[in-house]
Short mmCIF file of C-alpha atoms in Angstrom, two decimals:
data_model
loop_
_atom_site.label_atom_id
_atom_site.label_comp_id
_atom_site.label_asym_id
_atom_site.label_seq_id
_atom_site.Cartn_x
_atom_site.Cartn_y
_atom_site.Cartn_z
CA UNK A 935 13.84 10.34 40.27
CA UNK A 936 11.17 8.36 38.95
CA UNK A 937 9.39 7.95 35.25
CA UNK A 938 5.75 7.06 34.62
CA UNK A 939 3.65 6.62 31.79
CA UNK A 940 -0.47 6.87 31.23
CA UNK A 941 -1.74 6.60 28.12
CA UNK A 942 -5.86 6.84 27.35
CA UNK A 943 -6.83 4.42 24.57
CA UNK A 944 -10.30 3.50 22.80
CA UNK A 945 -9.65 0.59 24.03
CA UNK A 946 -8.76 1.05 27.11
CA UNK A 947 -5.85 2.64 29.58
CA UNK A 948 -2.20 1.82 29.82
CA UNK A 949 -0.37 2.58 33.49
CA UNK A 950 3.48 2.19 33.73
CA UNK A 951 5.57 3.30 36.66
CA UNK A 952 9.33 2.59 37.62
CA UNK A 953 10.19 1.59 41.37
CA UNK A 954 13.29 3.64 41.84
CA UNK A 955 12.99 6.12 44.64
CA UNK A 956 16.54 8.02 45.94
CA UNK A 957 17.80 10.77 48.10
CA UNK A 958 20.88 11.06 46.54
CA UNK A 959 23.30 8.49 45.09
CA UNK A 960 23.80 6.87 48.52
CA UNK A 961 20.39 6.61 49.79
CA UNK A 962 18.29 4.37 46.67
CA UNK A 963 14.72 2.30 47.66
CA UNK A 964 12.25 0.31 46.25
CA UNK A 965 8.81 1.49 46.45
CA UNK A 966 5.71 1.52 44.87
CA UNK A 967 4.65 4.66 42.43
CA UNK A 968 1.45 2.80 40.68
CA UNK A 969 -1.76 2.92 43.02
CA UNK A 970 -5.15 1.46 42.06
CA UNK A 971 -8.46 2.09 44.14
CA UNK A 972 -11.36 -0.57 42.69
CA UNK A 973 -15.28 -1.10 43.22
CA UNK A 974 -15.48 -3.62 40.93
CA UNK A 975 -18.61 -3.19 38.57
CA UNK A 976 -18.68 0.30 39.44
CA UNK A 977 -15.47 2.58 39.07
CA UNK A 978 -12.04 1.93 38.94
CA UNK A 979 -9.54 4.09 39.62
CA UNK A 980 -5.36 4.37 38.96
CA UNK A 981 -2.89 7.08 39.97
CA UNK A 982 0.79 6.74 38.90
CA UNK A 983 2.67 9.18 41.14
CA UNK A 984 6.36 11.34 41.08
CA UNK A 985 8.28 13.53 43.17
CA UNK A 986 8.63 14.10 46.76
CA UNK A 987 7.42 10.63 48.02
CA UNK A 988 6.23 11.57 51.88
CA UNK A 989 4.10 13.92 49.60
CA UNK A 990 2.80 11.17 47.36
CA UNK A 991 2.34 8.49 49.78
CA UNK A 992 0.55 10.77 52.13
CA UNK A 993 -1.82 11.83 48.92
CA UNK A 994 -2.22 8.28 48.26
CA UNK A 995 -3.04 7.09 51.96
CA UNK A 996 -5.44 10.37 52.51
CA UNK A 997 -7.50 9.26 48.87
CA UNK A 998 -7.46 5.55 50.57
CA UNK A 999 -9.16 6.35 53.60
CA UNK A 1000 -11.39 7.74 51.99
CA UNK A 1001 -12.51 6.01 49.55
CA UNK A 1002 -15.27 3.44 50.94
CA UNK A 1003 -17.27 1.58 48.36
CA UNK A 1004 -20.12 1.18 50.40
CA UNK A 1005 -20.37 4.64 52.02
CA UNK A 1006 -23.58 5.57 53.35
CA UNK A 1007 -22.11 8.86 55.32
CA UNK A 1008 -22.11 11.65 52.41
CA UNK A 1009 -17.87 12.17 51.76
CA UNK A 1010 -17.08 14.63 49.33
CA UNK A 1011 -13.75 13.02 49.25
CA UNK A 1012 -14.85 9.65 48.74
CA UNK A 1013 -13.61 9.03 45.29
CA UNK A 1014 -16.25 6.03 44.78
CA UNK A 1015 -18.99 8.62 45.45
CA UNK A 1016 -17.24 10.84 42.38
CA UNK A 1017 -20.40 10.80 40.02
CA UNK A 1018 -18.00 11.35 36.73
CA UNK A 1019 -13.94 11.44 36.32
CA UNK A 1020 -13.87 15.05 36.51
CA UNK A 1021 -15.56 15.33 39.72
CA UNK A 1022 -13.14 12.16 41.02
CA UNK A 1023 -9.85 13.90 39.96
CA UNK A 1024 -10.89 17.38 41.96
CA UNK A 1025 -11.19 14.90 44.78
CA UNK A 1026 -7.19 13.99 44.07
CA UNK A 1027 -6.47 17.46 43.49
CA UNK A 1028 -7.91 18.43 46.85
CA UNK A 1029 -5.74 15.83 48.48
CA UNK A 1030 -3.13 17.18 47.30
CA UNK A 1031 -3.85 20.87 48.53
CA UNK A 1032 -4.83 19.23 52.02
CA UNK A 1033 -1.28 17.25 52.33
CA UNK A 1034 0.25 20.83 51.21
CA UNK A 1035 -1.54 22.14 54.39
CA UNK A 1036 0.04 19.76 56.75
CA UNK A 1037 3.35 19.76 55.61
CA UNK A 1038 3.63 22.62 53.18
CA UNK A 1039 5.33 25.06 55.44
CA UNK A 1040 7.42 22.80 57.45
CA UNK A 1041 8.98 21.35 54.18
CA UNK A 1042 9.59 25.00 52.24
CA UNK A 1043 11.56 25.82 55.83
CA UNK A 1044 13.88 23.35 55.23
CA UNK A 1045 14.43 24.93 51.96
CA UNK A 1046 13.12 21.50 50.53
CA UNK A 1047 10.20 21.82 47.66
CA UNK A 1048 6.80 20.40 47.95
CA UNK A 1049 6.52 19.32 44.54
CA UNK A 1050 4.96 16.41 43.14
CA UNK A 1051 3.17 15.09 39.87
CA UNK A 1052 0.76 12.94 39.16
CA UNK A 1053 -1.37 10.98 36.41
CA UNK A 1054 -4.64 9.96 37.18
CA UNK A 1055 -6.94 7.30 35.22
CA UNK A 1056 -10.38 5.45 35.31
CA UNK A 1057 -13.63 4.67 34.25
CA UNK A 1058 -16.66 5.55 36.22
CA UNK A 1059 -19.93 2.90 35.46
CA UNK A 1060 -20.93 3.22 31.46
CA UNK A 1061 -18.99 6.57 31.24
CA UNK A 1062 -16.12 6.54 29.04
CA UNK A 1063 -12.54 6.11 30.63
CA UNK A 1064 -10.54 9.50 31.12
CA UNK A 1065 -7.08 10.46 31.84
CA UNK A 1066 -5.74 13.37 33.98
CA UNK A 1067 -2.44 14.82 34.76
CA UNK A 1068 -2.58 16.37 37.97
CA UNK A 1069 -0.38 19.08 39.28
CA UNK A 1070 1.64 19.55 42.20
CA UNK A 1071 -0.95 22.60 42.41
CA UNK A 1072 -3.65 20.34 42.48
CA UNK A 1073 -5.27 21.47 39.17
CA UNK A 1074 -5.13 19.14 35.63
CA UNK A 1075 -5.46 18.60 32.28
CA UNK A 1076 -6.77 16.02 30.66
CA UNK A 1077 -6.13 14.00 27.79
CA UNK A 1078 -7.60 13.40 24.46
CA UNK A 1079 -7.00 12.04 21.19
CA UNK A 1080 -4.34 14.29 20.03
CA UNK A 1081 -2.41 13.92 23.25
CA UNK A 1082 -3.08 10.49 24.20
CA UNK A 1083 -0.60 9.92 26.88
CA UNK A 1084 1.11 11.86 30.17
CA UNK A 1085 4.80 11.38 31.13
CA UNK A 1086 5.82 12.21 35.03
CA UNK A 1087 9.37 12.16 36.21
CA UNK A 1088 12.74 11.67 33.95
CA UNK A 1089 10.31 12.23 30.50
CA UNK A 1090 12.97 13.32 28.35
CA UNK A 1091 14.64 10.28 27.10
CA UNK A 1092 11.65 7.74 27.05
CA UNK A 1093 9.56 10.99 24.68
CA UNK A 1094 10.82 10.51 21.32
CA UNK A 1095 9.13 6.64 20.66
CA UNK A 1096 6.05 8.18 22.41
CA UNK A 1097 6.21 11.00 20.12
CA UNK A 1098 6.85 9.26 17.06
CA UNK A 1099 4.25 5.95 17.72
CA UNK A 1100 1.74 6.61 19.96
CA UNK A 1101 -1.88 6.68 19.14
CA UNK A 1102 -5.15 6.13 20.98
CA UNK A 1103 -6.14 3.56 18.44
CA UNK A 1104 -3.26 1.44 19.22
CA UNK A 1105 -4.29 -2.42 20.75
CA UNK A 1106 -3.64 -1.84 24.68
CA UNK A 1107 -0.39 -4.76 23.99
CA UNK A 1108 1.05 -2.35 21.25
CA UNK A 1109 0.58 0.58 23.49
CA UNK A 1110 2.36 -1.73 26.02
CA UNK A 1111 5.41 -2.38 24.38
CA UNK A 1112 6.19 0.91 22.75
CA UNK A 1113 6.01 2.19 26.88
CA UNK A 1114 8.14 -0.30 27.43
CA UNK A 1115 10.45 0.66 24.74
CA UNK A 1116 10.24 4.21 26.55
CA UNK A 1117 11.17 2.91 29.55
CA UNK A 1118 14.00 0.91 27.93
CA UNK A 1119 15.50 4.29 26.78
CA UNK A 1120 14.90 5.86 30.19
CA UNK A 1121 16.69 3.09 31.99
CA UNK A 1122 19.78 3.13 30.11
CA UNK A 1123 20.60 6.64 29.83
CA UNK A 1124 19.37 7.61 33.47
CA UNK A 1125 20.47 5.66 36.53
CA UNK A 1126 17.99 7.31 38.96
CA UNK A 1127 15.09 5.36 37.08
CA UNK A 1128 15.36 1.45 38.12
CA UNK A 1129 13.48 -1.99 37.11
CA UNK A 1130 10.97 -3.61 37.99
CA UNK A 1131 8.92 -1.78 36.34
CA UNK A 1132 4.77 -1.54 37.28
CA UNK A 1133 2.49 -2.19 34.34
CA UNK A 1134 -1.32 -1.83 34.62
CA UNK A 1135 -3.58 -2.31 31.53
CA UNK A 1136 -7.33 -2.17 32.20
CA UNK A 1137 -9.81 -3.11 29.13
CA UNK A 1138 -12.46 -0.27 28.70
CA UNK A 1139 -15.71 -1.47 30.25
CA UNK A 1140 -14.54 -4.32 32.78
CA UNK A 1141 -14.70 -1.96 35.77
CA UNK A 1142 -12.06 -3.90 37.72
CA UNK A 1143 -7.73 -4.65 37.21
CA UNK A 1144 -7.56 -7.64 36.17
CA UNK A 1145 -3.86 -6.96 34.12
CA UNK A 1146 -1.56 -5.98 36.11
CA UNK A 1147 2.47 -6.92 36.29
CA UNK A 1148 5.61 -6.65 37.71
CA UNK A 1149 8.31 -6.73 35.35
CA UNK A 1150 12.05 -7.16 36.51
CA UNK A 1151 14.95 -7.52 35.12
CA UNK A 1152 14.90 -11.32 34.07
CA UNK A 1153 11.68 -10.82 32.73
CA UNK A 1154 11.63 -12.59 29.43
CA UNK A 1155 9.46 -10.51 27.56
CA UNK A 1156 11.39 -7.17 28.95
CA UNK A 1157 14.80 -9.16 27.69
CA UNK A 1158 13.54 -9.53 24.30
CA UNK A 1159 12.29 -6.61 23.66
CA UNK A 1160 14.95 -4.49 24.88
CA UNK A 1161 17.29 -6.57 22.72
CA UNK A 1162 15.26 -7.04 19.65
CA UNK A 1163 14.68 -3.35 19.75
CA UNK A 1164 18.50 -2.34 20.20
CA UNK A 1165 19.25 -4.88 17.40
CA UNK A 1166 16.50 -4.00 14.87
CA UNK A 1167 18.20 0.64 15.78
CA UNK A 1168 21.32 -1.14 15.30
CA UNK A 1169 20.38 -2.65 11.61
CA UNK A 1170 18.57 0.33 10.78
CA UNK A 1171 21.46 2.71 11.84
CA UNK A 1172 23.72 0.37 9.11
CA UNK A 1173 21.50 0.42 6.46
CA UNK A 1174 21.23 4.75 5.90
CA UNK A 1175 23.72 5.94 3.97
CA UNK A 1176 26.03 7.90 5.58
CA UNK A 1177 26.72 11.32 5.83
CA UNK A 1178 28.55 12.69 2.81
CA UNK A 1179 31.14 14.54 4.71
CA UNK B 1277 17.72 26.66 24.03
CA UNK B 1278 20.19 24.91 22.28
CA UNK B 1279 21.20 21.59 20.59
CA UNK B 1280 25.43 20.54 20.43
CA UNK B 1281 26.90 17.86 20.24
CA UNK B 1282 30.75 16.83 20.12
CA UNK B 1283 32.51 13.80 19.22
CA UNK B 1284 36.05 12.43 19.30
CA UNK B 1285 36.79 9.78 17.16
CA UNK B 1286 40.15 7.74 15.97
CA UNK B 1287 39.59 9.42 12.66
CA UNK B 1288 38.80 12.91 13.79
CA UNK B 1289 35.83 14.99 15.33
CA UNK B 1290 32.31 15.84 14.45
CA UNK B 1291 31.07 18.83 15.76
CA UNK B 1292 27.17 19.59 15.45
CA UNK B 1293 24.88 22.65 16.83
CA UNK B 1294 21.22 24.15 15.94
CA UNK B 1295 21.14 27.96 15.24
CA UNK B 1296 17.34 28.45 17.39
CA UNK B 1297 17.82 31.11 20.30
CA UNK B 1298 15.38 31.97 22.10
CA UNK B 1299 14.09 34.10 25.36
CA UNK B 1300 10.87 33.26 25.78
CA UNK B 1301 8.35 31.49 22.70
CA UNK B 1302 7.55 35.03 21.20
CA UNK B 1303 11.31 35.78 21.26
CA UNK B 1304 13.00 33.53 18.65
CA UNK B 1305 16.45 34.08 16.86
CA UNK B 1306 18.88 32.65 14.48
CA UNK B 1307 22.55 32.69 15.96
CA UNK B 1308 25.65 30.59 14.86
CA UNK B 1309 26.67 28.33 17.67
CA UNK B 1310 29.67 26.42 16.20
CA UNK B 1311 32.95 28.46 15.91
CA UNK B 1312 36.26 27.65 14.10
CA UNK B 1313 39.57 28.98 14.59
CA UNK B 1314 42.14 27.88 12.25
CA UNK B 1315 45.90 28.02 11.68
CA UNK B 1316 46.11 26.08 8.51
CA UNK B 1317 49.05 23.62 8.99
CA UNK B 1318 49.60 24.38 12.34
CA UNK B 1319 46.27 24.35 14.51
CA UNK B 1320 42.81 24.23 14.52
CA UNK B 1321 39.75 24.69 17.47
CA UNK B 1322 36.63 24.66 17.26
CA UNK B 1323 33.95 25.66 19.55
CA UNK B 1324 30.35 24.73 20.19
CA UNK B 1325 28.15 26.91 22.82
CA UNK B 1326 25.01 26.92 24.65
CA UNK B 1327 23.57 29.32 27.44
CA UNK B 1328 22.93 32.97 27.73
CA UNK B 1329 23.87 34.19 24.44
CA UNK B 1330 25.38 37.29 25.61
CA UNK B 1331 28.00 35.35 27.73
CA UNK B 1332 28.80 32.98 24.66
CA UNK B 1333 29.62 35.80 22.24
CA UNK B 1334 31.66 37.39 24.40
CA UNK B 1335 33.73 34.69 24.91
CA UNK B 1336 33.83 33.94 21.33
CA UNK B 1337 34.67 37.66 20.75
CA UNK B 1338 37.43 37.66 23.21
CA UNK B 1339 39.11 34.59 22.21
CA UNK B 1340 39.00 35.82 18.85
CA UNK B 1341 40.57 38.75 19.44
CA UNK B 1342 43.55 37.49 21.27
CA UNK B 1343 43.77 34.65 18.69
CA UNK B 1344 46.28 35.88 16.14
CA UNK B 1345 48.44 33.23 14.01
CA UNK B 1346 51.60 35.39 13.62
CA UNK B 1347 51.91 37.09 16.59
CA UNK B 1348 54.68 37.82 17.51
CA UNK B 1349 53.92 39.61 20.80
CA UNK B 1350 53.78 36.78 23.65
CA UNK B 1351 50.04 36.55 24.80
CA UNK B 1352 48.88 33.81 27.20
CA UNK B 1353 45.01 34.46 26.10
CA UNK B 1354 46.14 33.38 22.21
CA UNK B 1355 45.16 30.18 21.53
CA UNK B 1356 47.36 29.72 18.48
CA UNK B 1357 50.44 30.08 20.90
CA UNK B 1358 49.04 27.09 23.04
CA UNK B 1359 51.77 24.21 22.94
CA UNK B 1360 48.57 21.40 23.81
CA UNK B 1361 44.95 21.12 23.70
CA UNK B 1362 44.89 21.38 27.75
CA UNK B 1363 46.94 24.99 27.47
CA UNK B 1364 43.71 25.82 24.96
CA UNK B 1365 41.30 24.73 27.12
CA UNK B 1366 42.76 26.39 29.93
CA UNK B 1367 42.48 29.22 28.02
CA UNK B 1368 38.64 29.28 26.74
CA UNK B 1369 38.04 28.88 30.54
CA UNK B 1370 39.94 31.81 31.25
CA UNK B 1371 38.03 33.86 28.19
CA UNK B 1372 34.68 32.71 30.48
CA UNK B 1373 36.12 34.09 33.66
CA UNK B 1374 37.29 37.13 32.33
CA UNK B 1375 33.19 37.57 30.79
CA UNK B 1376 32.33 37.13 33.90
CA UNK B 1377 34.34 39.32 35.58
CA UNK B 1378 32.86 41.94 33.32
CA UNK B 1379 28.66 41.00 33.64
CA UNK B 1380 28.58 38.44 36.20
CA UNK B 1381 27.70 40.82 38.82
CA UNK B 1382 25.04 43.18 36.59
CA UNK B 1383 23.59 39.77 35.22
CA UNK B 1384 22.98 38.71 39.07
CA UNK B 1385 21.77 41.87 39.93
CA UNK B 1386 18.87 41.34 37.73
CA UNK B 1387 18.62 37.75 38.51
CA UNK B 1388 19.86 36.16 35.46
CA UNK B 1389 22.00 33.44 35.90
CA UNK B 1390 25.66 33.86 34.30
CA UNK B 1391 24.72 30.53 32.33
CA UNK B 1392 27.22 28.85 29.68
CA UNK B 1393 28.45 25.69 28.41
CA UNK B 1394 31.10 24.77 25.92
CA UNK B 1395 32.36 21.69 23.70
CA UNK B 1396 35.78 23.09 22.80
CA UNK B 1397 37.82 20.93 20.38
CA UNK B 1398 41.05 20.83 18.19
CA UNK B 1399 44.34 19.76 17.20
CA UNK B 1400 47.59 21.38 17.55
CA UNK B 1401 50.53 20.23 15.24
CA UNK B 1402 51.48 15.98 15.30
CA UNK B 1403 49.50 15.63 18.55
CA UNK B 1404 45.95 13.76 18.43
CA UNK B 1405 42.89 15.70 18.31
CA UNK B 1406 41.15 16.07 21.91
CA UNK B 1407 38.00 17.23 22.99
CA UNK B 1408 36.47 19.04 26.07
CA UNK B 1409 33.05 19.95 27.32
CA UNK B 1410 34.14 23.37 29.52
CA UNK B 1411 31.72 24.80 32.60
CA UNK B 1412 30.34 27.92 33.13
CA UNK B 1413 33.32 28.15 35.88
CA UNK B 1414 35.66 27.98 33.10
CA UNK B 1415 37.14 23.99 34.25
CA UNK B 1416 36.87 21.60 32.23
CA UNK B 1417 36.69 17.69 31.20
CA UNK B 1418 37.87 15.51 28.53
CA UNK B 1419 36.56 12.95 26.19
CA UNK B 1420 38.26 9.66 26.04
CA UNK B 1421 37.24 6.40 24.60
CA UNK B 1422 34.98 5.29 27.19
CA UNK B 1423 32.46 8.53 26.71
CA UNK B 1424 33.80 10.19 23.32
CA UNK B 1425 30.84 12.91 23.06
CA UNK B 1426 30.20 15.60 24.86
CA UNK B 1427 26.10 17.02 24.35
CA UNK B 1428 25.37 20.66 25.63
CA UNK B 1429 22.13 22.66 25.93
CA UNK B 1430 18.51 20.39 25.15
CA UNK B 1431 20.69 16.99 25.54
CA UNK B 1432 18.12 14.57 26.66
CA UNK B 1433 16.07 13.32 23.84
CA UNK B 1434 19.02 12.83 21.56
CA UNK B 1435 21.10 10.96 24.52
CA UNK B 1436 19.11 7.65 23.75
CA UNK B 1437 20.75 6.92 20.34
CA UNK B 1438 24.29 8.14 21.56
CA UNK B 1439 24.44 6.14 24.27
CA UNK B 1440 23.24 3.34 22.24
CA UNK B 1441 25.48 3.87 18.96
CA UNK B 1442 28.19 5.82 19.37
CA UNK B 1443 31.98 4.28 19.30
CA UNK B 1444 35.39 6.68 19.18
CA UNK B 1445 36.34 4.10 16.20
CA UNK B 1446 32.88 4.90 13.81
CA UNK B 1447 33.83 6.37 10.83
CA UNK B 1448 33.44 10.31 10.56
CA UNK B 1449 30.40 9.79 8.17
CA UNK B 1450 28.86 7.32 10.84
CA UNK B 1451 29.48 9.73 13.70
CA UNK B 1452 27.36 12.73 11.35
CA UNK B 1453 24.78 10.07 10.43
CA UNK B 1454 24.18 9.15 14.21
CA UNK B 1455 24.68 13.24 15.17
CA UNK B 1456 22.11 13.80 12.66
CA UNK B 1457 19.29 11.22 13.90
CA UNK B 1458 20.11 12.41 17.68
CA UNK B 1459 19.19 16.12 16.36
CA UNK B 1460 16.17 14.57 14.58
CA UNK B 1461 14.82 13.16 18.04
CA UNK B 1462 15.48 16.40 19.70
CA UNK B 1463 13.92 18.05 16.79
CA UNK B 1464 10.72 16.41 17.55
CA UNK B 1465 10.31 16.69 21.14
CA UNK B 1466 11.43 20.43 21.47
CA UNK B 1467 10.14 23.53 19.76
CA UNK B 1468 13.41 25.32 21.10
CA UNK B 1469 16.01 23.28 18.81
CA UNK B 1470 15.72 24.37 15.43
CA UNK B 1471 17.01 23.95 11.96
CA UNK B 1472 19.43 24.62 10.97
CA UNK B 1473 21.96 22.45 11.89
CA UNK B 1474 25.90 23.19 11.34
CA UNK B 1475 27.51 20.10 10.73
CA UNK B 1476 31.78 19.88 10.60
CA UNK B 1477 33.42 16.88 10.53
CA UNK B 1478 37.28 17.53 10.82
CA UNK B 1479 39.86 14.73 9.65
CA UNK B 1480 42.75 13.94 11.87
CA UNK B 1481 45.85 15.17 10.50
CA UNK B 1482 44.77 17.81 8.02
CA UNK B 1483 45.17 21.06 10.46
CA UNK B 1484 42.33 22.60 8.26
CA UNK B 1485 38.72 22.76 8.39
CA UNK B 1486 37.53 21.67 5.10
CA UNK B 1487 34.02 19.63 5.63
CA UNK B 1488 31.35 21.89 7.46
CA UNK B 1489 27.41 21.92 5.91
CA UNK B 1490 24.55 23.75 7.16
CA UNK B 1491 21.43 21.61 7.17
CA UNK B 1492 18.48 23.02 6.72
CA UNK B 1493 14.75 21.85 6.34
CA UNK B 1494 15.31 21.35 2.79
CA UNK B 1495 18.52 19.33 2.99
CA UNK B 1496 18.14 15.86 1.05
CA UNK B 1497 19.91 14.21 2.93
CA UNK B 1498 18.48 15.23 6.64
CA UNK B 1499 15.20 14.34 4.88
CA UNK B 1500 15.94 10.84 3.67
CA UNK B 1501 17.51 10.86 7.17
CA UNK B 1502 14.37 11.78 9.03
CA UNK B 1503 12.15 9.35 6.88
CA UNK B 1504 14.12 6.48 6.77
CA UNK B 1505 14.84 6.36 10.33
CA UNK B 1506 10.85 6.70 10.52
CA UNK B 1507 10.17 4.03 9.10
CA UNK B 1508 12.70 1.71 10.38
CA UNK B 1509 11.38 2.27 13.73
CA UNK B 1510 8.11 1.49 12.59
CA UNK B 1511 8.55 -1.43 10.91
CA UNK B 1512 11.09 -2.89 13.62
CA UNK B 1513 8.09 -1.78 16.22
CA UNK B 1514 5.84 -3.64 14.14
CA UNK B 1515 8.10 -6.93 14.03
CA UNK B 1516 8.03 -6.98 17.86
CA UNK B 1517 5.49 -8.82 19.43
CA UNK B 1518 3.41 -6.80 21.45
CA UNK B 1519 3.12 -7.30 25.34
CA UNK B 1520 0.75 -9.77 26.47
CA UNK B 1521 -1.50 -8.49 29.30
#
């Protein structure tokens, strides 16, 4: 399993993935789930990915090769020749459809699904930044202001602080956290979704990554949170009244 | 879907379920989902049920009808003749065989699944209360003190605070309290768990069920409930610093 987070703000985008990949119990790896394609001053690009991950890494590899910043031959799956975000996340779409092609039928013979899920982020010269989920289908939606963040993967347990905080007019260090405190949730209450944990924050207008981090599990800020937060649910849990049986 | 969740605790059990049903979002009903059978002085079970509603009434129906306090004819199927909680289980699993002896094969036939959980608990005579969470194949396990709840149906959002809070030696007013706030998290995140909520909280010891509420929207206390735990989270969100990019 696998849980990732992408959350548009006015100031900016927030990118979270786990690292946890397994095939059952037994067979449990390490491997990357947060991608970022950059042409710095021009367009930046991030895809957080779930699901089936020969699917997603052949997606990812496909959108790579690509993607070439100085391309003179006319690609219409060159992502850095994507005019605006719309036009860049068809491009994503389409690799999905094309990695359905080559391995579509083999894998639904096996009886195994092609399914993956994917959220897709950026900023495209002086246009604003957008946010798409994408489907294993290769179509999307985007988000906005009333739905300011995409979940892929194990959502269920990390969704109620997302639900209950999150707004896109939260700093890009608040909006930080509180997916942090998603992940927190996630983590203990689902083994299949493992530290480190991938964090991308990109600051609307710089056209290039320049925050990105790694956090494990003797990270110090990760440490404090996640006990800060269970002791301030902890105090607050004490001090309601309790049920008048 | 469905909400339920079951506790076991040194002083008793708390046994919570919504009343939303639903097939499909245009197709939304009211149903009880928490069931008492009681003995007074001698026994008392209670049962909490999720899945195709059908199923769950049926069992309900049958166990009710075999369940009769001064019979005198010998009937394995009546649970007020079991001599332990494990004879009682044994026989709500046989009530969900025997339903789907009867529609199993029609409900295929159309391809619905023969779907159905349970959270069965109780207390016969001196012995301690015990508490089960019983399969659609009618077998069962038991709560102890390492895992003393047992969540059925929409269980996801709510598992957060559980696994966080919950302890078999909380007070029964604690245990409703921290059933209450898991509901309120599921509440949130999922149209298909609705209000209200039947709450019973059953005290070792008595043999009679003498503490069960239904909560709905309007309930004081699930209000206070809901805002308080609001705002804690805010403010203890606040108090943490946020992540520095």
């Amino acid at each position: 399993m696998t849980y990732c987070v992408g959350m548009l703000l006015d100031e900016g985008l927030v990118m979270a993935a786990d690292t946890r990949t397994n095939a059952g119990m037994d067979s449990v790896g390490k491997f990357k789930k947060l991608h970022c394609l950059e042409n710095k001053g021009h367009s930046v690009f991030t895809l957080l990915t779930a699901g089936n991950l020969a699917v997603t890494q052949a997606v990812v590899s496909l959108l790579t090769e690509h993607a070439k910043p100085a391309g003179k031959v006319k690609d219409p799956d060159n992502l850095f020749a994507a005019k605006t975000m719309f036009q860049a996340a068809r491009i994503v779409g389409r690799a999905i459809r094309e990695v359905r092609k080559m391995d579509g039928e083999e894998l639904g013979a096996t009886g195994d699904a092609f399914a993956a899920s994917f959220i897709f982020g950026g900023q495209i010269g002086k246009q604003p930044p957008r946010l798409f989920q994408i489907y294993t289908e290769g179509n999307f939606i985007e988000a906005s202001a009333d739905t300011p963040f995409f979940q892929i993967g194990e959502h269920k347990y990390g969704k109620p602080i997302l639900d209950r905080v999150a707004r896109n007019d939260m700093k890009l260090g608040d909006a930080a956290k509180m997916i942090l405190l998603s992940f927190d949730s996630t983590l203990r209450s689902n083994l299949s979704v493992g530290l480190p944990i991938d964090m991308l924050t990109y600051e609307t207008g710089t056209l290039k990554f320049e925050h990105s981090k790694r956090i494990g599990p003797d990270d110090p800020y990760f440490k404090m949170l996640s006990s800060e937060w269970s002791k301030a649910l902890r105090t607050a849990f004490a001090q309601i009244e309790a049920f008048d049986i």
